[in-house]
CSV table of C-alpha atoms in Angstrom, one decimal:
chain,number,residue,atom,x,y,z
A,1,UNK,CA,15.9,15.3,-61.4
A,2,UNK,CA,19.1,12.9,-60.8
A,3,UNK,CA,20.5,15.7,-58.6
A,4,UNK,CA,17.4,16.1,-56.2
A,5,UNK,CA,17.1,12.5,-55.8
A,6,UNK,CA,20.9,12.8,-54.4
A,7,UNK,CA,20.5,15.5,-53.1
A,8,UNK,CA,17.4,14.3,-50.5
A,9,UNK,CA,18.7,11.0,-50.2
A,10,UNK,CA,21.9,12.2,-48.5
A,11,UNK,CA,19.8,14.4,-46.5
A,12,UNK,CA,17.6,11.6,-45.2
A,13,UNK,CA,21.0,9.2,-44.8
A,14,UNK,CA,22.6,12.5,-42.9
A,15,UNK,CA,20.0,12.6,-40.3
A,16,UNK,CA,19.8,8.9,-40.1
A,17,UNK,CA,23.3,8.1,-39.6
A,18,UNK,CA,22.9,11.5,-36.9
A,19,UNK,CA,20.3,9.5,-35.1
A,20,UNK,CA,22.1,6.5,-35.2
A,21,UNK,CA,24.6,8.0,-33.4
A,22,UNK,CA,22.0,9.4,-30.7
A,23,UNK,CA,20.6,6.5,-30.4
A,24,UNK,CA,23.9,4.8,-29.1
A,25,UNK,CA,25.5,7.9,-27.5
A,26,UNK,CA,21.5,8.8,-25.2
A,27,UNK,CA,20.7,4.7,-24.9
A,28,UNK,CA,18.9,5.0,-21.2
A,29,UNK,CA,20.1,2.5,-18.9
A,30,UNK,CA,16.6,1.9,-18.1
A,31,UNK,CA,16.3,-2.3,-17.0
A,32,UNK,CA,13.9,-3.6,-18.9
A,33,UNK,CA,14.2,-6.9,-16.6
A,34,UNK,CA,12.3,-4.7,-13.9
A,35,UNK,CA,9.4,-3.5,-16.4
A,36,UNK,CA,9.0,-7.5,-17.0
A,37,UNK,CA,8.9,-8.5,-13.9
A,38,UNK,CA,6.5,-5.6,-13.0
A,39,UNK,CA,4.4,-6.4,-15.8
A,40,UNK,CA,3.8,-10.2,-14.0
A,41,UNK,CA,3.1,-8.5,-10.5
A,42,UNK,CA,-0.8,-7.8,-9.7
A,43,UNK,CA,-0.5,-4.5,-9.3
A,44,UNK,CA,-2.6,-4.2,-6.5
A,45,UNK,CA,0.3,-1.7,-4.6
A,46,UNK,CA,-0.7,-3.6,-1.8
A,47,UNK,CA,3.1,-3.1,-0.1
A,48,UNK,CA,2.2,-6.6,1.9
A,49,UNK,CA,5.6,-7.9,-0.2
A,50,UNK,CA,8.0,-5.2,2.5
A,51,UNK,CA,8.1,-2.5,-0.3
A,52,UNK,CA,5.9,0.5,-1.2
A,53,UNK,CA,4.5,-1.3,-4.3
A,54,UNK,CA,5.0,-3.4,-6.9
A,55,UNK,CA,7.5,-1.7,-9.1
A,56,UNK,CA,9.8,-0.6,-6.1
A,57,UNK,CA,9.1,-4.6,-5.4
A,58,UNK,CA,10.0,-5.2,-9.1
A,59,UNK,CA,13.0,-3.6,-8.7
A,60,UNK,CA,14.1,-5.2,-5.1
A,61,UNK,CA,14.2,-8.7,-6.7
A,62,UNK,CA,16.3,-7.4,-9.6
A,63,UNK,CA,19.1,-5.0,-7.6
A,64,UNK,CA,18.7,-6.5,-4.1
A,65,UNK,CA,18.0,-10.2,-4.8
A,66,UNK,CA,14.7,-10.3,-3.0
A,67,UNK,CA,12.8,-13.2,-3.2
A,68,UNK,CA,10.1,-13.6,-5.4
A,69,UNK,CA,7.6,-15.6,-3.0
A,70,UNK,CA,6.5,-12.2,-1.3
A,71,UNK,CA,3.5,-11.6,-3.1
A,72,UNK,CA,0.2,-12.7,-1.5
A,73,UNK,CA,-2.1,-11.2,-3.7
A,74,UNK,CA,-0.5,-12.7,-7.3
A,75,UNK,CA,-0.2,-16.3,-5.5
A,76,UNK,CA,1.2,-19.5,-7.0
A,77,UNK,CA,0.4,-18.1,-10.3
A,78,UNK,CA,2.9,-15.1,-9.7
A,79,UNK,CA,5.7,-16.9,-7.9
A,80,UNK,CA,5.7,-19.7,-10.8
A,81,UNK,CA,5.4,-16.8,-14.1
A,82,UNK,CA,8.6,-14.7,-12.1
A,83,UNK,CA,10.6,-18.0,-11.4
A,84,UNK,CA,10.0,-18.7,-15.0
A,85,UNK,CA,11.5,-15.6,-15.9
A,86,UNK,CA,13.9,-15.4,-13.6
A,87,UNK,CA,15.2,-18.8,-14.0
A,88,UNK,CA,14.8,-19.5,-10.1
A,89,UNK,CA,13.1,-22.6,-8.8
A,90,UNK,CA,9.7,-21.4,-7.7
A,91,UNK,CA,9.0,-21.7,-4.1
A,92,UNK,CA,5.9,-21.8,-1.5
A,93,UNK,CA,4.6,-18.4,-0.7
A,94,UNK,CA,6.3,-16.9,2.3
A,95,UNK,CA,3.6,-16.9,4.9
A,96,UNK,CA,5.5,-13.7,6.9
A,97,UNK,CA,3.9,-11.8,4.2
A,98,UNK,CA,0.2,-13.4,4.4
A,99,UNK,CA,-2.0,-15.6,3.0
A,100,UNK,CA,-3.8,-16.3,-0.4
A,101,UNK,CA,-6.9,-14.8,-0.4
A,102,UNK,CA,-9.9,-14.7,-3.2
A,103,UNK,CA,-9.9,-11.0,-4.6
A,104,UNK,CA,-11.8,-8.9,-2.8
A,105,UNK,CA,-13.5,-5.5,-3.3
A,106,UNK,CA,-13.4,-2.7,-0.3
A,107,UNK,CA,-16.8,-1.5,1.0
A,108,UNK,CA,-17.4,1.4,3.0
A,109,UNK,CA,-20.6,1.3,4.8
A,110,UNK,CA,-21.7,4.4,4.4
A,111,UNK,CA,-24.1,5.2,7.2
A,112,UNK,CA,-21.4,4.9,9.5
A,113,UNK,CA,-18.7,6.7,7.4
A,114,UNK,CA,-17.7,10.1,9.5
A,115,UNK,CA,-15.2,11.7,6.3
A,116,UNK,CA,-12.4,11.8,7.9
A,117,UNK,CA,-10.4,10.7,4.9
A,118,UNK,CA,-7.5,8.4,6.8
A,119,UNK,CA,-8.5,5.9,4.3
A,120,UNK,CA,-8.5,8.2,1.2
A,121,UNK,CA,-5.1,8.8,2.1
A,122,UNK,CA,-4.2,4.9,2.7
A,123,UNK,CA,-5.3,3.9,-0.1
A,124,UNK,CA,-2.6,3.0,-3.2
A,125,UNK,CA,-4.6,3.8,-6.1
A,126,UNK,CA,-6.6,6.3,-5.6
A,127,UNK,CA,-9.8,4.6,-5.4
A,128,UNK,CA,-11.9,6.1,-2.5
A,129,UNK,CA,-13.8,9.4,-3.6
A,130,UNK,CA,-14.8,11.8,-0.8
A,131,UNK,CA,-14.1,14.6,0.9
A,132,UNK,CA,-13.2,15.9,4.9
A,133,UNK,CA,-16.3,15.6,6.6
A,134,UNK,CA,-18.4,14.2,3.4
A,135,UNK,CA,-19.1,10.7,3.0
A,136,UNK,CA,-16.7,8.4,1.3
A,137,UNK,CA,-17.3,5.7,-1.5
A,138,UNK,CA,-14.9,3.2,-3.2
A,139,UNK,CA,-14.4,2.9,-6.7
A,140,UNK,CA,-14.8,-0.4,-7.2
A,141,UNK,CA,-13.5,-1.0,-10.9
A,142,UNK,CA,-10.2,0.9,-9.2
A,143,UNK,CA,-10.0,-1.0,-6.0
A,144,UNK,CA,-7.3,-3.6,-6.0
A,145,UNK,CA,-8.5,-5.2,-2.7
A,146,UNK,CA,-5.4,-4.8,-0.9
A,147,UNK,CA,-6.9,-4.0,2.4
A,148,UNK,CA,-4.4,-1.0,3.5
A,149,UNK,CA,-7.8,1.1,4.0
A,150,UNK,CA,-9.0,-1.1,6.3
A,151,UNK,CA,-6.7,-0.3,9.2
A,152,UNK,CA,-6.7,3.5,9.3
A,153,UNK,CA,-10.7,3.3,9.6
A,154,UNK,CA,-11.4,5.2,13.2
A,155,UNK,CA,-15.4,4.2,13.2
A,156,UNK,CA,-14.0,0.3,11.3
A,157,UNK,CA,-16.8,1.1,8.3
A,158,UNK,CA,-14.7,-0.3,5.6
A,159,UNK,CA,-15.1,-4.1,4.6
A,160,UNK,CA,-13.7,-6.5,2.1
A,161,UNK,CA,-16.5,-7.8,-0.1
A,162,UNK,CA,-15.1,-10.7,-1.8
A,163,UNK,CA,-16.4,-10.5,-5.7
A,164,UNK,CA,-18.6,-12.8,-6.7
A,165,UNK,CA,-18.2,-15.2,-9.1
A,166,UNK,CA,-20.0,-14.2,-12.5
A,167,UNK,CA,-20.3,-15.4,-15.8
A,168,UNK,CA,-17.3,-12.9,-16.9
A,169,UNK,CA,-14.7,-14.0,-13.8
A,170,UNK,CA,-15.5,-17.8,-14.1
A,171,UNK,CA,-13.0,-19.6,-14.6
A,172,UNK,CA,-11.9,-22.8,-14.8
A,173,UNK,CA,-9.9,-24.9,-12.3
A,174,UNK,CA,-6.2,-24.7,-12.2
A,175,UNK,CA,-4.9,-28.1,-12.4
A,176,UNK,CA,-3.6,-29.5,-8.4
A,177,UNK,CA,-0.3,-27.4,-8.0
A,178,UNK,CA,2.5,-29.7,-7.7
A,179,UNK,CA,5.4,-27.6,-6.7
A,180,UNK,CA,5.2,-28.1,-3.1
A,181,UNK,CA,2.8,-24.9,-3.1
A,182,UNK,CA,-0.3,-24.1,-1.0
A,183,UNK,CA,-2.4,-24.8,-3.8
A,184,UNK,CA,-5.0,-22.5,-2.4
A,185,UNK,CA,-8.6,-23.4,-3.8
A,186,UNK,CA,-9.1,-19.5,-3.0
A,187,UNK,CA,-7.2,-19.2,-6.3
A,188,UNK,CA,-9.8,-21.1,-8.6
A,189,UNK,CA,-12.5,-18.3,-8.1
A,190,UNK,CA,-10.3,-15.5,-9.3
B,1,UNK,CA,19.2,44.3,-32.5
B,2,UNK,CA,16.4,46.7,-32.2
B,3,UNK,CA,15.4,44.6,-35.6
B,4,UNK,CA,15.4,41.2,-33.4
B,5,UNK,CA,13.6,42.8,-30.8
B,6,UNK,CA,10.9,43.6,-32.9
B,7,UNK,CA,10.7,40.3,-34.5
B,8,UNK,CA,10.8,38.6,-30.6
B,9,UNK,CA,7.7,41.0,-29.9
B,10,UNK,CA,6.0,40.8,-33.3
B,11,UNK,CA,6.2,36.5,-33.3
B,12,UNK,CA,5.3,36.5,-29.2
B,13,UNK,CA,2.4,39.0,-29.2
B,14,UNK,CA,1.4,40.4,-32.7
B,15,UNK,CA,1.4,37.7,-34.8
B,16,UNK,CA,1.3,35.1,-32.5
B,17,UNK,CA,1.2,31.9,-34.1
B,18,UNK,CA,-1.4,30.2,-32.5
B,19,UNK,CA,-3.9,32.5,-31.7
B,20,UNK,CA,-3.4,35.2,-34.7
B,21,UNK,CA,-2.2,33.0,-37.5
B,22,UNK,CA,-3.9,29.9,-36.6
B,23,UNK,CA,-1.0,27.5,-36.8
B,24,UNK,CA,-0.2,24.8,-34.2
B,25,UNK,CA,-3.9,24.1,-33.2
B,26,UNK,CA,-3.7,20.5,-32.6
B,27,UNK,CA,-1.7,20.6,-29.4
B,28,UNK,CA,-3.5,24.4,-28.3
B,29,UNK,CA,-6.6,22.1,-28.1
B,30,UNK,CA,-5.5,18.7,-27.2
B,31,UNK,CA,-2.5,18.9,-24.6
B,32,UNK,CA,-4.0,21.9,-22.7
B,33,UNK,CA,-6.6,20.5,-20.2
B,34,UNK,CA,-3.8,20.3,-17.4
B,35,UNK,CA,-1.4,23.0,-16.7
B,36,UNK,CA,1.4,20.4,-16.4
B,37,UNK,CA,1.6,18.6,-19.1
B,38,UNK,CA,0.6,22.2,-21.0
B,39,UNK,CA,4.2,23.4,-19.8
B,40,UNK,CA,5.6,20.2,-20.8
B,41,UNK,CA,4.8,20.6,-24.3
B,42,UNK,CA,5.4,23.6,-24.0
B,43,UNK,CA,8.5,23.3,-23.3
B,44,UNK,CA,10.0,20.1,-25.8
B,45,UNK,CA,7.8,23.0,-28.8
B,46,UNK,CA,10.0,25.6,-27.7
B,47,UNK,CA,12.9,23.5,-27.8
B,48,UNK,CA,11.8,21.9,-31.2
B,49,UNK,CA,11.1,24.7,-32.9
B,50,UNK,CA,14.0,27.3,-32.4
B,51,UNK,CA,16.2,24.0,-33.4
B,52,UNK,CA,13.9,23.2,-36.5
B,53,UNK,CA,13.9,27.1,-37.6
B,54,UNK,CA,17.6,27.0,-37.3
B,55,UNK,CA,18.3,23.4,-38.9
B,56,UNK,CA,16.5,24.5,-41.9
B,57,UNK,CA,17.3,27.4,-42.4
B,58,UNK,CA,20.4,25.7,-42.8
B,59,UNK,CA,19.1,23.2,-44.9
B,60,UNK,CA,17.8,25.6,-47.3
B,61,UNK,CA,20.7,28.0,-48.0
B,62,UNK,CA,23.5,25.7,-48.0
B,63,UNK,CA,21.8,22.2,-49.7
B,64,UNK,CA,18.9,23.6,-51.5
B,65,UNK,CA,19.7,26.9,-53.0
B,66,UNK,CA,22.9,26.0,-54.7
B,67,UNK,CA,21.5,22.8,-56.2
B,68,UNK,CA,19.0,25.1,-57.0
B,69,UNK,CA,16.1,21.9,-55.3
B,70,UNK,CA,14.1,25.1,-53.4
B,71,UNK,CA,10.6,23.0,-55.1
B,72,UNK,CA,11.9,20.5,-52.9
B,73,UNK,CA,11.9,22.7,-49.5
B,74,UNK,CA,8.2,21.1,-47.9
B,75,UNK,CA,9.6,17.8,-48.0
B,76,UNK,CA,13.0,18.7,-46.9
B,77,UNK,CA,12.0,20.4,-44.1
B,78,UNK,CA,9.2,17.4,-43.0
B,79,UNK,CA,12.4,15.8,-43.1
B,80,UNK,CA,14.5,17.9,-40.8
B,81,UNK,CA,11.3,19.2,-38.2
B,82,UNK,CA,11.0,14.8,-37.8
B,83,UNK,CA,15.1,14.1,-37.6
B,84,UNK,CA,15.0,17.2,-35.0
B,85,UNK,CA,12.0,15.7,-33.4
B,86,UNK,CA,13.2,11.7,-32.8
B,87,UNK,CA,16.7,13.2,-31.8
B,88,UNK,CA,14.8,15.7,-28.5
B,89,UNK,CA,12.9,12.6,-27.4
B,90,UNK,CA,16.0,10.6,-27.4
B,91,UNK,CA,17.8,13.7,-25.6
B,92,UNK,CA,14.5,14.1,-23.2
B,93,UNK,CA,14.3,10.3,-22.2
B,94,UNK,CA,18.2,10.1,-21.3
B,95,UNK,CA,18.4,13.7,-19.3
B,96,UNK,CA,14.8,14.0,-17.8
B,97,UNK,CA,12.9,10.6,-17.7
B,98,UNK,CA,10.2,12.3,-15.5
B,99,UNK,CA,9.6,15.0,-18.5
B,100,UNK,CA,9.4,11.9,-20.6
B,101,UNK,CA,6.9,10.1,-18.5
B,102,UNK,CA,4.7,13.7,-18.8
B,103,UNK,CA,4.6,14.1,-22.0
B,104,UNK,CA,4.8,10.6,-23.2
B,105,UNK,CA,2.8,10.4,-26.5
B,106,UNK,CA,3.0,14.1,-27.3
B,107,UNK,CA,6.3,14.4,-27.7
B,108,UNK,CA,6.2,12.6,-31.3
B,109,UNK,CA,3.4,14.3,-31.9
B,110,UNK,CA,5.4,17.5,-32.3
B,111,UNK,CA,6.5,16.7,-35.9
B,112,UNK,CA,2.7,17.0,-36.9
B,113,UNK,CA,2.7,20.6,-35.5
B,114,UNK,CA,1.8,22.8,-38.3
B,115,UNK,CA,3.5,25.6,-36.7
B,116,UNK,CA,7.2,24.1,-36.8
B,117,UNK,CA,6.7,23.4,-40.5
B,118,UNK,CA,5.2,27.0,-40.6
B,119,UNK,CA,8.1,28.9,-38.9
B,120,UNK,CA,10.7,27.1,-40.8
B,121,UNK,CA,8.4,28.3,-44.7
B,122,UNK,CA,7.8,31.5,-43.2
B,123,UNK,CA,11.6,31.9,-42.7
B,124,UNK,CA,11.7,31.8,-46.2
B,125,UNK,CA,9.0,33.9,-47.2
B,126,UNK,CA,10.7,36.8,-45.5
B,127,UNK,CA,14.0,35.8,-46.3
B,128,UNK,CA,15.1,36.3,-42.5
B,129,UNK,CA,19.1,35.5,-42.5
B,130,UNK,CA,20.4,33.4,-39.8
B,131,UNK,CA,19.9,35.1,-36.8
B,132,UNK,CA,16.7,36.6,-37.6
B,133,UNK,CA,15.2,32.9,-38.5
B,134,UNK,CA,16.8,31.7,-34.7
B,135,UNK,CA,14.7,34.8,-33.0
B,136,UNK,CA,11.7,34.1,-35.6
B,137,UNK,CA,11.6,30.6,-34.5
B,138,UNK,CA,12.6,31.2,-30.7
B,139,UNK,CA,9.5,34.3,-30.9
B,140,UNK,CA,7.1,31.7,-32.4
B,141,UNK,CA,7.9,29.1,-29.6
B,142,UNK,CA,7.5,31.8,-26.4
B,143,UNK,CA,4.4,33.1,-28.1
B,144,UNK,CA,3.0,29.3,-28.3
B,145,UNK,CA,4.5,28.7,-24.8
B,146,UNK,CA,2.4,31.7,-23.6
B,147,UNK,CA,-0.9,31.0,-25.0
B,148,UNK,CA,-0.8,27.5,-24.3
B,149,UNK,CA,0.0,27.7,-20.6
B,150,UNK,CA,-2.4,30.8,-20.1
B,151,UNK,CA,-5.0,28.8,-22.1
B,152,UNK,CA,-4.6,25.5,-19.5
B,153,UNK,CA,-4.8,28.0,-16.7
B,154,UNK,CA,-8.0,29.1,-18.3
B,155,UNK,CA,-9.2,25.4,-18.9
B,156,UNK,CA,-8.3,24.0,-15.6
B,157,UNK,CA,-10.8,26.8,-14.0
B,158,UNK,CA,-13.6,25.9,-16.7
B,159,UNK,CA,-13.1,22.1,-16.0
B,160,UNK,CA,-15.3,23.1,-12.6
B,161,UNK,CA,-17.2,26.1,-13.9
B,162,UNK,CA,-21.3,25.4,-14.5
B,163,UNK,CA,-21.1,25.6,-18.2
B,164,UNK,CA,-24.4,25.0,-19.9
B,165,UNK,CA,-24.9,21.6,-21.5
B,166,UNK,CA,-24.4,22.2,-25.2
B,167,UNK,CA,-21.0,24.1,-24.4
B,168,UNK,CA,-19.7,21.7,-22.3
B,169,UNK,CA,-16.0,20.3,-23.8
B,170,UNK,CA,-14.9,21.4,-26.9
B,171,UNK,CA,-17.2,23.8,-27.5
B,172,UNK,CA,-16.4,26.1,-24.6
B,173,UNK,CA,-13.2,25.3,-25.2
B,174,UNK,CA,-13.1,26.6,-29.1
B,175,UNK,CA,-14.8,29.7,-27.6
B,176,UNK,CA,-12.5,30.6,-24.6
B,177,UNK,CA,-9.6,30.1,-28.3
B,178,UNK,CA,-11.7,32.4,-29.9
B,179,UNK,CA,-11.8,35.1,-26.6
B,180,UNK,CA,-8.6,34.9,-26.6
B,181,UNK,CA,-7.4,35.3,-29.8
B,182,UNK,CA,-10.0,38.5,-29.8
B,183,UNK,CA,-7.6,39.3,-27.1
B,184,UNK,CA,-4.3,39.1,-28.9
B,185,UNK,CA,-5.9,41.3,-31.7
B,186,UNK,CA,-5.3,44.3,-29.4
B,187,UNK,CA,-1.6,44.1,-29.4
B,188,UNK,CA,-2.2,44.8,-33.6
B,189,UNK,CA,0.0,48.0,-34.3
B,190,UNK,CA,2.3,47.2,-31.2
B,191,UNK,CA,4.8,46.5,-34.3
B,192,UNK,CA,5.2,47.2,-37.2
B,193,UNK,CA,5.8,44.5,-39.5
């Protein structure tokens, strides 16, 4: 009885101290900073900030020092939560990189639609269903708005339908934004 | 050798683990609906298992069998098949991040495989010694490996087939298993075991 209770106990401490050892000898260098400041970013893939989408953006600021007022879609709101974490004075959007806008939903108008999928192609997420010579239609639960289907459209079919407000996306007022930045009332609806 | 070779055939095709003896069913059904993530599990089992067949093998004849603890050998083993388990995630996320990002939640999932904890008894049963528990183990993996990646080839075609309403999902997909393990009854004899 004594003996098995040793006997399993120093098996179990065995294999822990063997993945105690693993855990310092495989740690992954992985930055957790970047999954952070990822997790603040919209995540609308959007690319408007210079890079191919959030995370890659994520990364930027981290390795390459970019600054964190690239990101149109995410707003005030964004550039204050990253200067937060980052400990950097938050600063007025760049307007190089657009404007504020209230989020919007992409439309394709499907009478004109010829199915050529350019836009199925453009598009981030993977939120336009359709096939070559078929009639596309946006997801619209999937569509982050970020308007990079808009410009490949030959027959210009695809619009951005801003979402109305509803009972579920009210919200209230953010209080006047005093850092300096273009307190957009755009941002109050979304 | 001609001894291991027929264990390596017996494990792959005769007594295939999944599809003859039933074990490992969980991940058969639940990880095969895509071909890739199919091969990734496929892949960490294969690993997992020839490791856990060896590790407790070891286990067994040098800590249990002179202490005379072989009652003990279920729970020493669930101990090992997990220790071998946590130590290839930790191995996968540091060498393959990519692998790790396929098979994400299944690799943990691995210690609840009935068929590692199956291989490493069976091993006993038979008293296999060293060698023939690393081929029992490796046989049991390449036969799992096989049916699992044939069976997401097969489920990937019925994911667009017309199947009639009350088979759709896991029906059809229990009755495809059952097909096939039909199937692997023909290679009966191939052996003998």
């Amino acid at each position: 009885m004594f003996l098995a209770i040793v006997a399993i106990a120093t098996l179990s401490a065995g294999f822990g101290l063997l993945l105690g050892f693993a855990a310092v000898r495989f740690r992954t260098e992985g930055d957790p900073v970047v999954d952070r400041i990822d997790s603040l970013l919209p995540q609308t893939q959007c690319a408007q900030c210079g890079f191919p989408g959030c995370r890659p953006y994520a990364a930027a600021i981290v390795s390459e020092g970019a600054d964190i007022n690239r990101c149109p879609p995410g707003g005030d709101a964004t550039i204050r939560a990253l200067a937060d974490l980052l400990d950097r004075e938050p600063k007025p959007l760049d307007p190089e990189r657009g404007v504020v806008k209230p989020r919007a939903v992409a439309v394709i108008d499907e009478e004109v639609c010829i199915g050529c999928t350019l836009c199925i192609q453009a598009c981030p997420v993977d939120a336009i269903l359709g096939a070559g010579k078929l009639m596309h239609t946006v997801i619209a639960d999937e569509c982050t708005g970020c308007e990079l289907c808009v410009e490949p459209c030959p027959v210009d079919c695809i619009d951005m339908i801003e979402e109305p407000v509803t009972l579920s996306t009210w919200r209230w007022p953010q209080p006047v934004d005093s850092t300096g930045g273009s307190g957009s009332p755009a941002r109050q609806a979304g | 050798m001609s001894e291991l070779a027929s264990i390596l055939v017996a494990t792959v095709l005769v007594n295939n683990f999944v599809l003859v003896k039933f074990l490992g069913l969980c991940p058969f059904m639940g990880v095969s609906r895509k071909l890739e993530t199919a091969t990734g599990m496929a892949l960490a089992t294969t690993f997992v298992l020839t490791l856990a067949a060896v590790c407790s093998y070891l286990v067994n004849v040098y800590l249990l069998r002179p202490l005379e603890l072989e009652y003990l050998r279920t729970i020493a083993f669930i101990l090992v098949i997990a220790a071998v388990v946590q130590f290839t995630e930790m191995l996968v996320e540091k060498t393959s991040p990519l692998l790790h990002q396929v098979l994400g939640i299944y690799l943990p999932l691995i210690t609840t495989n009935c068929a590692v904890l199956g291989v490493a008894l069976l091993n006993i049963q038979e008293s296999h010694n060293f060698l023939e528990s690393l081929i029992y183990g490796l046989g049991a993996a390449l036969g799992f490996s096989l049916v699992m990646i044939l069976f997401a080839g097969i489920r990937e075609r019925l994911a667009v087939a017309d199947v009639p309403a009350p088979f759709r999902g896991a029906s059809i997909a229990l009755i495809t298993a059952g097909l096939m393990a039909l199937g692997f009854m023909g290679f009966a004899g191939l052996v003998k075991v």
